[in-house]
Coordinates of N, CA and C in Angstrom, one line a residue:
M1 N 14.6 13.5 -17.3 CA 14.0 12.2 -17.5 C 13.0 12.3 -18.7
D2 N 13.1 11.5 -19.7 CA 12.2 11.6 -20.8 C 10.8 11.0 -20.5
R3 N 10.7 10.2 -19.5 CA 9.4 9.6 -19.2 C 8.9 10.0 -17.8
K4 N 7.7 9.8 -17.5 CA 7.2 10.1 -16.2 C 7.7 9.1 -15.2
L5 N 7.9 9.5 -14.0 CA 8.2 8.6 -12.9 C 7.0 7.7 -12.7
R6 N 7.3 6.5 -12.2 CA 6.3 5.5 -11.8 C 6.4 5.3 -10.3
I7 N 5.4 5.6 -9.6 CA 5.4 5.5 -8.1 C 4.4 4.5 -7.7
L8 N 4.8 3.5 -6.9 CA 4.0 2.4 -6.4 C 3.3 2.9 -5.1
C9 N 2.0 2.9 -5.0 CA 1.3 3.4 -3.9 C 0.6 2.3 -3.0
L10 N 1.0 2.4 -1.7 CA 0.5 1.3 -0.8 C -0.4 2.0 0.3
H11 N -1.6 1.5 0.4 CA -2.6 2.1 1.3 C -2.4 1.7 2.7
G12 N -3.2 2.3 3.6 CA -3.1 2.0 5.0 C -3.9 0.9 5.5
M13 N -3.8 0.5 6.7 CA -4.6 -0.6 7.3 C -6.1 -0.3 7.1
A14 N -6.8 -1.4 6.8 CA -8.3 -1.3 6.6 C -8.7 -0.4 5.5
Q15 N -7.8 -0.2 4.5 CA -8.1 0.5 3.3 C -8.0 -0.4 2.1
N16 N -8.0 0.2 0.9 CA -7.7 -0.5 -0.3 C -7.3 0.5 -1.4
E17 N -6.9 0.0 -2.6 CA -6.4 1.0 -3.6 C -7.4 2.1 -4.0
V18 N -8.7 1.7 -4.0 CA -9.7 2.7 -4.4 C -9.7 3.9 -3.3
I19 N -9.8 3.5 -2.1 CA -9.8 4.5 -1.0 C -8.6 5.4 -1.0
F20 N -7.4 4.7 -1.1 CA -6.1 5.5 -1.1 C -6.0 6.4 -2.3
R21 N -6.5 6.0 -3.4 CA -6.5 6.8 -4.6 C -7.4 8.1 -4.4
K22 N -8.5 7.9 -3.8 CA -9.4 9.0 -3.5 C -8.7 10.0 -2.4
K23 N -8.1 9.4 -1.4 CA -7.5 10.2 -0.4 C -6.3 11.0 -0.8
T24 N -5.7 10.5 -1.9 CA -4.5 11.2 -2.4 C -4.8 11.9 -3.8
A25 N -6.0 12.2 -4.0 CA -6.4 12.8 -5.3 C -5.7 14.2 -5.5
V26 N -5.6 15.0 -4.5 CA -5.0 16.3 -4.6 C -3.5 16.2 -5.0
I27 N -2.8 15.3 -4.2 CA -1.4 15.1 -4.5 C -1.2 14.5 -5.9
R28 N -2.0 13.5 -6.3 CA -1.9 12.9 -7.6 C -2.0 13.9 -8.7
K29 N -3.0 14.9 -8.5 CA -3.2 15.9 -9.5 C -2.0 16.8 -9.6
K30 N -1.4 17.1 -8.5 CA -0.2 18.0 -8.5 C 1.0 17.3 -9.1
L31 N 1.1 16.0 -9.0 CA 2.2 15.3 -9.6 C 2.0 14.8 -11.0
D32 N 0.8 15.1 -11.5 CA 0.4 14.4 -12.8 C 1.4 14.6 -13.9
K33 N 2.0 15.7 -14.1 CA 2.9 16.0 -15.2 C 4.2 15.3 -15.1
M34 N 4.6 14.9 -13.9 CA 5.9 14.3 -13.7 C 5.8 12.8 -13.2
A35 N 4.7 12.3 -12.8 CA 4.6 11.0 -12.2 C 3.3 10.3 -12.5
D36 N 3.3 9.0 -12.7 CA 2.1 8.1 -12.7 C 2.1 7.4 -11.4
L37 N 1.0 7.5 -10.6 CA 0.9 6.8 -9.3 C 0.1 5.6 -9.6
V38 N 0.7 4.4 -9.2 CA 0.1 3.1 -9.4 C -0.4 2.5 -8.1
Y39 N -1.7 2.3 -7.9 CA -2.2 1.9 -6.7 C -2.5 0.4 -6.7
I40 N -2.2 -0.3 -5.6 CA -2.5 -1.7 -5.5 C -3.2 -2.0 -4.1
T41 N -3.9 -3.1 -4.0 CA -4.5 -3.5 -2.8 C -3.8 -4.6 -2.1
A42 N -3.6 -4.5 -0.8 CA -2.9 -5.6 0.0 C -3.7 -6.9 -0.1
P43 N -3.0 -8.0 0.1 CA -3.7 -9.3 0.0 C -4.5 -9.8 1.1
H44 N -4.5 -9.1 2.3 CA -5.1 -9.7 3.5 C -6.3 -8.8 3.9
L45 N -7.5 -9.5 4.0 CA -8.6 -8.8 4.6 C -8.3 -8.4 6.0
S46 N -8.7 -7.2 6.4 CA -8.4 -6.7 7.8 C -9.6 -6.6 8.6
V47 N -9.8 -7.5 9.5 CA -11.1 -7.6 10.2 C -10.9 -7.5 11.8
H48 N -9.7 -7.2 12.3 CA -9.6 -7.0 13.7 C -10.4 -5.9 14.2
P49 N -11.3 -6.1 15.3 CA -12.2 -5.1 15.8 C -11.5 -3.8 16.2
E50 N -10.2 -3.9 16.6 CA -9.5 -2.7 17.0 C -9.2 -1.7 15.9
H51 N -9.2 -2.3 14.7 CA -8.7 -1.5 13.5 C -9.8 -1.3 12.5
T52 N -11.0 -1.8 12.7 CA -12.1 -1.7 11.7 C -13.4 -1.4 12.3
S53 N -14.3 -0.8 11.5 CA -15.7 -0.6 12.0 C -16.5 -1.8 11.7
E54 N -17.7 -1.8 12.3 CA -18.6 -2.9 12.1 C -19.0 -3.0 10.6
A55 N -19.2 -1.8 10.0 CA -19.5 -1.8 8.5 C -18.5 -2.4 7.7
L56 N -17.2 -2.1 8.0 CA -16.1 -2.7 7.2 C -16.0 -4.2 7.4
R57 N -16.3 -4.7 8.6 CA -16.2 -6.1 8.9 C -17.4 -6.8 8.2
E58 N -18.5 -6.2 8.1 CA -19.7 -6.7 7.4 C -19.3 -6.8 5.9
A59 N -18.7 -5.8 5.4 CA -18.3 -5.8 3.9 C -17.3 -6.9 3.7
A60 N -16.4 -7.1 4.6 CA -15.3 -8.1 4.4 C -16.0 -9.5 4.4
A61 N -17.1 -9.7 5.1 CA -17.7 -11.0 5.2 C -18.7 -11.2 4.1
D62 N -19.0 -10.2 3.3 CA -20.0 -10.3 2.2 C -19.3 -10.5 0.9
P63 N -19.5 -11.7 0.3 CA -18.8 -12.0 -0.9 C -19.3 -11.2 -2.1
T64 N -20.5 -10.6 -1.9 CA -21.0 -9.8 -3.0 C -20.6 -8.3 -2.9
A65 N -20.0 -7.9 -1.8 CA -19.6 -6.5 -1.6 C -18.5 -6.1 -2.5
P66 N -18.5 -4.9 -3.2 CA -17.4 -4.5 -4.0 C -16.1 -4.3 -3.2
E67 N -15.0 -4.5 -3.9 CA -13.7 -4.5 -3.2 C -13.5 -3.1 -2.6
E68 N -14.0 -2.1 -3.2 CA -13.7 -0.7 -2.7 C -14.3 -0.5 -1.3
L69 N -15.2 -1.4 -0.9 CA -15.8 -1.2 0.4 C -15.2 -2.1 1.5
K70 N -14.2 -3.0 1.0 CA -13.6 -3.9 1.9 C -12.3 -3.4 2.5
P71 N -12.0 -3.8 3.7 CA -10.7 -3.4 4.4 C -9.6 -4.4 4.2
F72 N -8.5 -4.0 3.7 CA -7.3 -4.8 3.5 C -6.1 -4.3 4.3
G73 N -5.1 -5.2 4.5 CA -3.9 -4.8 5.2 C -2.7 -5.6 4.7
W74 N -1.5 -5.1 5.0 CA -0.3 -5.7 4.5 C 0.2 -6.8 5.5
W75 N -0.3 -6.7 6.7 CA -0.1 -7.9 7.6 C -1.3 -7.9 8.5
A76 N -1.5 -9.0 9.2 CA -2.7 -9.1 10.1 C -2.3 -8.9 11.5
Y77 N -3.3 -8.4 12.3 CA -3.1 -8.3 13.7 C -4.0 -9.4 14.4
S78 N -3.4 -10.1 15.3 CA -4.1 -11.2 16.0 C -4.0 -11.1 17.5
D79 N -5.0 -11.4 18.2 CA -5.0 -11.4 19.7 C -4.1 -12.6 20.2
F80 N -3.8 -13.5 19.3 CA -3.1 -14.7 19.7 C -1.6 -14.6 19.4
Q81 N -1.2 -13.5 18.8 CA 0.3 -13.4 18.4 C 1.0 -12.5 19.4
S82 N 2.1 -13.1 19.9 CA 3.0 -12.3 20.8 C 3.9 -11.4 20.1
P83 N 4.2 -10.2 20.7 CA 5.2 -9.3 20.0 C 6.6 -10.0 19.9
D84 N 6.8 -11.1 20.6 CA 8.1 -11.8 20.5 C 8.1 -12.7 19.3
D85 N 7.0 -12.9 18.6 CA 7.0 -13.8 17.4 C 7.9 -13.1 16.4
E86 N 8.6 -14.0 15.7 CA 9.7 -13.5 14.7 C 9.1 -12.6 13.6
H87 N 8.0 -13.1 13.0 CA 7.6 -12.4 11.8 C 6.2 -11.8 12.0
L88 N 5.9 -10.8 11.2 CA 4.5 -10.3 11.1 C 3.6 -11.3 10.4
T89 N 2.4 -11.5 10.9 CA 1.5 -12.4 10.2 C 1.1 -12.0 8.9
G90 N 1.4 -12.8 7.8 CA 1.0 -12.4 6.5 C 2.1 -11.6 5.7
F91 N 3.2 -11.3 6.4 CA 4.2 -10.5 5.7 C 4.8 -11.2 4.5
K92 N 5.0 -12.5 4.5 CA 5.6 -13.2 3.4 C 4.6 -13.1 2.2
E93 N 3.3 -13.3 2.4 CA 2.4 -13.3 1.4 C 2.3 -11.9 0.7
S94 N 2.4 -10.8 1.5 CA 2.4 -9.5 1.0 C 3.7 -9.2 0.2
I95 N 4.8 -9.7 0.6 CA 6.1 -9.5 -0.1 C 5.9 -10.2 -1.5
E96 N 5.4 -11.4 -1.5 CA 5.2 -12.2 -2.7 C 4.2 -11.4 -3.7
A97 N 3.2 -10.9 -3.1 CA 2.2 -10.1 -3.9 C 2.8 -8.9 -4.6
V98 N 3.6 -8.2 -3.8 CA 4.2 -7.0 -4.3 C 5.4 -7.3 -5.3
K99 N 6.1 -8.4 -5.0 CA 7.1 -8.8 -6.0 C 6.5 -9.1 -7.4
D100 N 5.3 -9.7 -7.3 CA 4.6 -10.0 -8.6 C 4.2 -8.7 -9.3
V101 N 3.8 -7.7 -8.5 CA 3.5 -6.4 -9.1 C 4.8 -5.7 -9.7
L102 N 5.9 -5.8 -9.0 CA 7.1 -5.2 -9.4 C 7.6 -5.8 -10.8
I103 N 7.4 -7.1 -10.9 CA 7.8 -7.9 -12.1 C 6.8 -7.5 -13.2
K104 N 5.5 -7.5 -13.0 CA 4.5 -7.4 -14.1 C 4.2 -6.0 -14.5
Q105 N 4.3 -5.1 -13.5 CA 3.9 -3.7 -13.8 C 5.1 -2.7 -13.6
G106 N 6.3 -3.2 -13.2 CA 7.4 -2.4 -13.0 C 8.2 -2.2 -14.2
P107 N 9.4 -1.6 -14.1 CA 10.0 -1.1 -12.9 C 9.3 0.2 -12.3
F108 N 9.4 0.3 -11.0 CA 8.9 1.5 -10.4 C 10.1 2.4 -9.9
D109 N 10.0 3.7 -10.0 CA 11.0 4.6 -9.6 C 11.0 4.8 -8.1
A110 N 9.8 4.7 -7.5 CA 9.6 5.1 -6.1 C 8.5 4.4 -5.5
V111 N 8.3 4.6 -4.2 CA 7.2 4.0 -3.4 C 6.6 5.1 -2.5
F112 N 5.3 5.1 -2.4 CA 4.5 6.0 -1.6 C 3.6 5.3 -0.7
G113 N 3.7 5.4 0.6 CA 2.8 4.6 1.5 C 2.3 5.5 2.6
F114 N 1.1 5.0 3.1 CA 0.4 5.7 4.2 C 0.2 4.7 5.3
S115 N 0.6 5.1 6.5 CA 0.4 4.4 7.8 C 1.0 3.0 7.7
Q116 N 0.2 1.9 7.8 CA 0.8 0.5 7.7 C 1.4 0.3 6.3
G117 N 0.8 0.9 5.3 CA 1.4 0.8 3.9 C 2.7 1.5 3.8
A118 N 2.9 2.6 4.6 CA 4.2 3.3 4.6 C 5.3 2.5 5.3
S119 N 4.8 1.8 6.4 CA 5.7 0.9 7.1 C 6.2 -0.2 6.2
F120 N 5.3 -0.8 5.5 CA 5.6 -1.9 4.5 C 6.5 -1.3 3.4
A121 N 6.2 -0.1 2.9 CA 7.0 0.6 1.9 C 8.4 0.8 2.4
S122 N 8.6 1.2 3.6 CA 9.9 1.4 4.2 C 10.7 0.1 4.2
M123 N 10.0 -1.0 4.6 CA 10.7 -2.3 4.6 C 11.1 -2.8 3.2
L124 N 10.2 -2.5 2.3 CA 10.4 -2.9 0.9 C 11.6 -2.1 0.4
T125 N 11.7 -0.8 0.7 CA 12.8 0.1 0.3 C 14.1 -0.5 0.8
A126 N 14.1 -0.9 2.1 CA 15.3 -1.4 2.7 C 15.8 -2.7 2.0
V127 N 14.9 -3.6 1.7 CA 15.3 -4.9 1.2 C 15.7 -4.8 -0.3
L128 N 15.1 -3.9 -1.0 CA 15.5 -3.7 -2.4 C 16.9 -3.0 -2.5
E129 N 17.2 -2.2 -1.5 CA 18.5 -1.5 -1.4 C 19.6 -2.5 -0.9
N130 N 19.2 -3.4 0.0 CA 20.2 -4.4 0.5 C 19.6 -5.8 0.5
R131 N 20.0 -6.5 -0.5 CA 19.4 -7.8 -0.8 C 19.8 -8.9 0.3
T132 N 20.8 -8.6 1.1 CA 21.2 -9.5 2.1 C 20.2 -9.5 3.4
L133 N 19.3 -8.6 3.4 CA 18.5 -8.4 4.6 C 17.5 -9.6 4.8
L134 N 16.8 -9.8 3.7 CA 15.7 -10.9 3.7 C 15.9 -11.7 2.4
P135 N 17.0 -12.5 2.3 CA 17.2 -13.2 1.0 C 16.2 -14.3 0.8
E136 N 15.5 -14.7 1.9 CA 14.5 -15.8 1.7 C 13.2 -15.2 1.1
F137 N 13.1 -13.9 1.1 CA 11.9 -13.2 0.5 C 12.3 -12.5 -0.8
I138 N 13.4 -11.7 -0.8 CA 13.9 -11.0 -2.0 C 15.3 -11.4 -2.2
S139 N 15.6 -12.2 -3.2 CA 17.0 -12.7 -3.3 C 17.8 -11.7 -4.1
P140 N 19.1 -11.9 -4.0 CA 20.0 -11.0 -4.8 C 19.8 -11.1 -6.3
E141 N 19.2 -12.1 -6.8 CA 18.9 -12.3 -8.2 C 17.6 -11.6 -8.6
F142 N 16.8 -11.1 -7.7 CA 15.6 -10.4 -8.1 C 15.9 -9.1 -8.8
E143 N 15.3 -8.9 -10.0 CA 15.9 -8.0 -10.9 C 15.4 -6.5 -10.7
H144 N 14.4 -6.3 -9.9 CA 14.0 -4.9 -9.8 C 15.0 -4.1 -9.0
P145 N 15.3 -2.9 -9.6 CA 16.4 -2.0 -8.9 C 15.8 -1.4 -7.6
P146 N 16.7 -0.9 -6.8 CA 16.3 -0.1 -5.6 C 15.5 1.1 -6.0
F147 N 14.6 1.5 -5.2 CA 13.8 2.7 -5.4 C 14.7 4.0 -5.4
K148 N 14.4 5.0 -6.2 CA 15.1 6.2 -6.2 C 14.7 7.1 -5.0
F149 N 13.5 6.9 -4.5 CA 13.1 7.6 -3.3 C 11.9 7.0 -2.8
A150 N 11.6 7.3 -1.5 CA 10.4 6.8 -0.8 C 9.6 8.0 -0.2
M151 N 8.3 7.9 -0.2 CA 7.4 8.9 0.4 C 6.6 8.2 1.5
V152 N 6.8 8.6 2.7 CA 6.4 7.9 3.9 C 5.4 8.8 4.7
A153 N 4.2 8.4 4.8 CA 3.2 9.3 5.5 C 2.6 8.6 6.8
A154 N 2.8 9.2 7.9 CA 2.1 8.8 9.1 C 2.4 7.3 9.5
S155 N 3.7 7.0 9.7 CA 4.1 5.6 9.8 C 5.0 5.3 11.0
F156 N 5.4 4.1 11.1 CA 6.1 3.5 12.3 C 6.9 2.3 12.0
I157 N 7.7 1.9 12.9 CA 8.4 0.6 12.8 C 7.7 -0.5 13.6
P158 N 7.2 -1.5 13.0 CA 6.6 -2.6 13.8 C 7.5 -3.2 14.8
N159 N 6.9 -3.7 15.9 CA 7.6 -4.3 16.9 C 7.8 -5.8 16.7
R160 N 8.7 -6.2 15.8 CA 9.0 -7.6 15.5 C 10.5 -7.8 15.3
P161 N 11.1 -8.9 15.8 CA 12.5 -9.1 15.7 C 12.9 -9.2 14.2
S162 N 12.1 -9.7 13.3 CA 12.4 -9.8 11.9 C 12.5 -8.4 11.2
V163 N 11.7 -7.5 11.8 CA 11.6 -6.2 11.2 C 12.8 -5.3 11.7
A164 N 13.2 -5.5 13.0 CA 14.2 -4.7 13.6 C 15.5 -4.7 12.8
K165 N 15.8 -5.9 12.2 CA 17.1 -6.0 11.5 C 17.1 -5.3 10.2
L166 N 15.9 -5.0 9.7 CA 15.8 -4.2 8.4 C 16.2 -2.8 8.6
F167 N 16.1 -2.3 9.9 CA 16.4 -0.9 10.2 C 17.6 -0.8 11.1
A168 N 18.4 -1.9 11.1 CA 19.6 -1.8 12.0 C 20.7 -0.9 11.4
S169 N 20.7 -0.8 10.1 CA 21.6 0.2 9.4 C 20.7 1.2 8.7
K170 N 21.3 2.4 8.5 CA 20.5 3.5 7.9 C 20.2 3.1 6.5
I171 N 18.9 3.4 6.1 CA 18.5 3.2 4.7 C 18.9 4.4 3.9
K172 N 19.7 4.2 2.8 CA 20.3 5.3 2.1 C 19.4 5.9 1.0
T173 N 18.3 5.2 0.7 CA 17.3 5.7 -0.3 C 16.8 7.1 0.2
P174 N 16.8 8.1 -0.7 CA 16.2 9.4 -0.2 C 14.8 9.3 0.1
S175 N 14.3 10.0 1.1 CA 13.0 9.9 1.6 C 12.4 11.2 2.1
I176 N 11.1 11.3 2.0 CA 10.3 12.4 2.7 C 9.3 11.8 3.6
H177 N 9.2 12.3 4.8 CA 8.3 11.8 5.9 C 7.3 12.8 6.3
M178 N 6.0 12.5 6.1 CA 4.9 13.4 6.5 C 4.5 13.1 7.9
I179 N 4.6 14.1 8.7 CA 4.3 13.9 10.2 C 3.2 14.8 10.6
G180 N 2.1 14.2 11.1 CA 1.0 15.1 11.5 C 1.1 15.4 13.0
E181 N 1.1 16.6 13.4 CA 1.3 17.0 14.8 C 0.1 16.6 15.6
K182 N -1.1 16.4 15.0 CA -2.3 16.0 15.8 C -2.7 14.6 15.6
D183 N -1.8 13.8 15.1 CA -2.1 12.3 14.8 C -2.2 11.6 16.2
T184 N -3.3 11.0 16.4 CA -3.5 10.3 17.7 C -3.4 8.7 17.5
L185 N -3.3 8.3 16.2 CA -3.1 6.8 16.0 C -1.6 6.4 16.0
I186 N -0.8 7.2 15.3 CA 0.6 7.0 15.3 C 1.2 8.3 15.8
T187 N 2.0 8.2 16.9 CA 2.5 9.5 17.5 C 3.6 10.1 16.6
P188 N 3.8 11.4 16.7 CA 4.9 12.0 16.0 C 6.3 11.4 16.4
E189 N 6.4 10.9 17.6 CA 7.6 10.3 18.1 C 7.9 9.0 17.3
Q190 N 6.8 8.2 17.2 CA 6.9 6.9 16.4 C 7.3 7.2 14.9
M191 N 6.7 8.3 14.4 CA 7.0 8.6 13.0 C 8.5 9.1 12.9
M192 N 9.0 9.8 13.9 CA 10.4 10.3 13.8 C 11.3 9.1 14.0
T193 N 11.0 8.1 14.8 CA 11.8 6.9 14.9 C 12.0 6.2 13.5
L194 N 10.9 6.1 12.7 CA 11.0 5.6 11.4 C 11.9 6.5 10.5
A195 N 11.6 7.8 10.6 CA 12.3 8.8 9.7 C 13.8 8.7 10.0
N196 N 14.2 8.5 11.3 CA 15.6 8.5 11.6 C 16.3 7.2 11.2
A197 N 15.5 6.2 10.8 CA 16.1 5.0 10.2 C 16.6 5.2 8.8
F198 N 16.2 6.4 8.2 CA 16.7 6.7 6.9 C 17.9 7.7 7.0
E199 N 18.8 7.7 6.1 CA 19.9 8.7 6.0 C 19.4 10.0 5.5
D200 N 19.6 11.1 6.2 CA 19.2 12.4 5.8 C 17.7 12.5 5.3
P201 N 16.7 12.1 6.1 CA 15.3 12.2 5.7 C 14.9 13.6 5.6
V202 N 14.0 13.9 4.7 CA 13.3 15.2 4.6 C 12.1 15.1 5.4
L203 N 11.9 16.0 6.3 CA 10.7 16.0 7.2 C 9.7 17.0 6.8
L204 N 8.5 16.6 6.6 CA 7.4 17.5 6.3 C 6.4 17.4 7.4
T205 N 6.4 18.4 8.3 CA 5.5 18.4 9.5 C 4.3 19.3 9.1
H206 N 3.1 18.7 9.4 CA 1.9 19.5 9.2 C 1.0 19.5 10.4
T207 N 0.0 20.3 10.4 CA -0.8 20.5 11.6 C -2.0 19.5 11.7
G208 N -2.1 18.6 10.7 CA -3.2 17.7 10.6 C -3.0 16.4 11.5
G209 N -3.9 15.5 11.3 CA -3.9 14.2 12.1 C -3.3 13.1 11.3
H210 N -4.1 11.9 11.3 CA -3.6 10.7 10.6 C -4.0 10.8 9.2
V211 N -3.4 11.6 8.4 CA -3.7 11.8 7.0 C -2.5 12.0 6.1
V212 N -2.7 11.9 4.8 CA -1.7 12.4 3.9 C -2.0 13.9 3.7
P213 N -1.1 14.8 4.0 CA -1.5 16.2 4.0 C -1.7 16.7 2.6
S214 N -2.7 17.6 2.4 CA -3.0 18.1 1.1 C -3.1 19.6 1.1
N215 N -2.8 20.3 2.2 CA -2.8 21.7 2.2 C -1.7 22.3 1.3
A216 N -1.8 23.5 0.9 CA -0.9 24.1 -0.1 C 0.6 24.0 0.2
P217 N 1.0 24.3 1.5 CA 2.4 24.2 1.8 C 2.9 22.8 1.7
S218 N 2.1 21.8 2.1 CA 2.5 20.4 2.1 C 2.6 19.9 0.6
R219 N 1.6 20.3 -0.2 CA 1.6 19.9 -1.6 C 2.9 20.5 -2.3
N220 N 3.2 21.7 -2.0 CA 4.4 22.3 -2.7 C 5.7 21.6 -2.2
E221 N 5.8 21.2 -1.0 CA 7.0 20.6 -0.5 C 7.1 19.2 -1.1
I222 N 6.0 18.5 -1.2 CA 6.0 17.1 -1.9 C 6.4 17.2 -3.3
V223 N 5.9 18.2 -4.0 CA 6.2 18.4 -5.4 C 7.7 18.8 -5.6
A224 N 8.2 19.6 -4.7 CA 9.6 20.0 -4.8 C 10.5 18.8 -4.6
F225 N 10.1 17.9 -3.6 CA 10.9 16.7 -3.4 C 10.9 15.8 -4.6
V226 N 9.8 15.5 -5.1 CA 9.7 14.6 -6.3 C 10.4 15.2 -7.5
T227 N 10.3 16.5 -7.7 CA 10.9 17.1 -8.8 C 12.4 16.8 -8.9
K228 N 13.0 16.7 -7.8 CA 14.5 16.4 -7.8 C 14.9 15.1 -8.5
F229 N 13.9 14.2 -8.7 CA 14.2 12.9 -9.3 C 13.7 12.8 -10.7
T230 N 13.2 13.9 -11.3 CA 12.7 13.9 -12.7 C 13.8 14.3 -13.7

């Protein structure tokens, strides 16, 4: 490939593009010669007490606080929403926001997500690959091509009927899945369920917790995976 890969980066729940950029600095440096990592912030403020600290909620409520201190998410959690509800709250708005990025800043060769962002990245990968899955959100006429690969860290399949159909058939896009053995927020079993929704997933197991791994063996495995697409 004559040009660098362009990788769309989606942060986790209660983060933003600035935080995710900092948390992936080591990986970004290792990939610098072959890829440009493009970070974006989700459209929804994330203020549910279960997922945010008091400081984050105060920053979210302060109109003068810089964006890098505010918590955002790709969909919202609500005490009033039943797991039987068809759609994730705010999912449509996030799809529209990302479609706008794909049009204005794309095309992107790949997607890299962490936690909730990796879950959203997996769904986005599925619908770009198969336009019949959510035609009301991403139509067959939408011009962005499927991703060449997906990088999925510490993630899961949300419990919603509208989401289940996205994973009913194996996703054929090549993928690497980063699984922390000591993760207490998303269990390794949940991560494996998502990984198994992909065809022939590459598994990167590390001894850390709910993080993007940055130790030398993990870095080398990530670089080796991405190199295959250059």
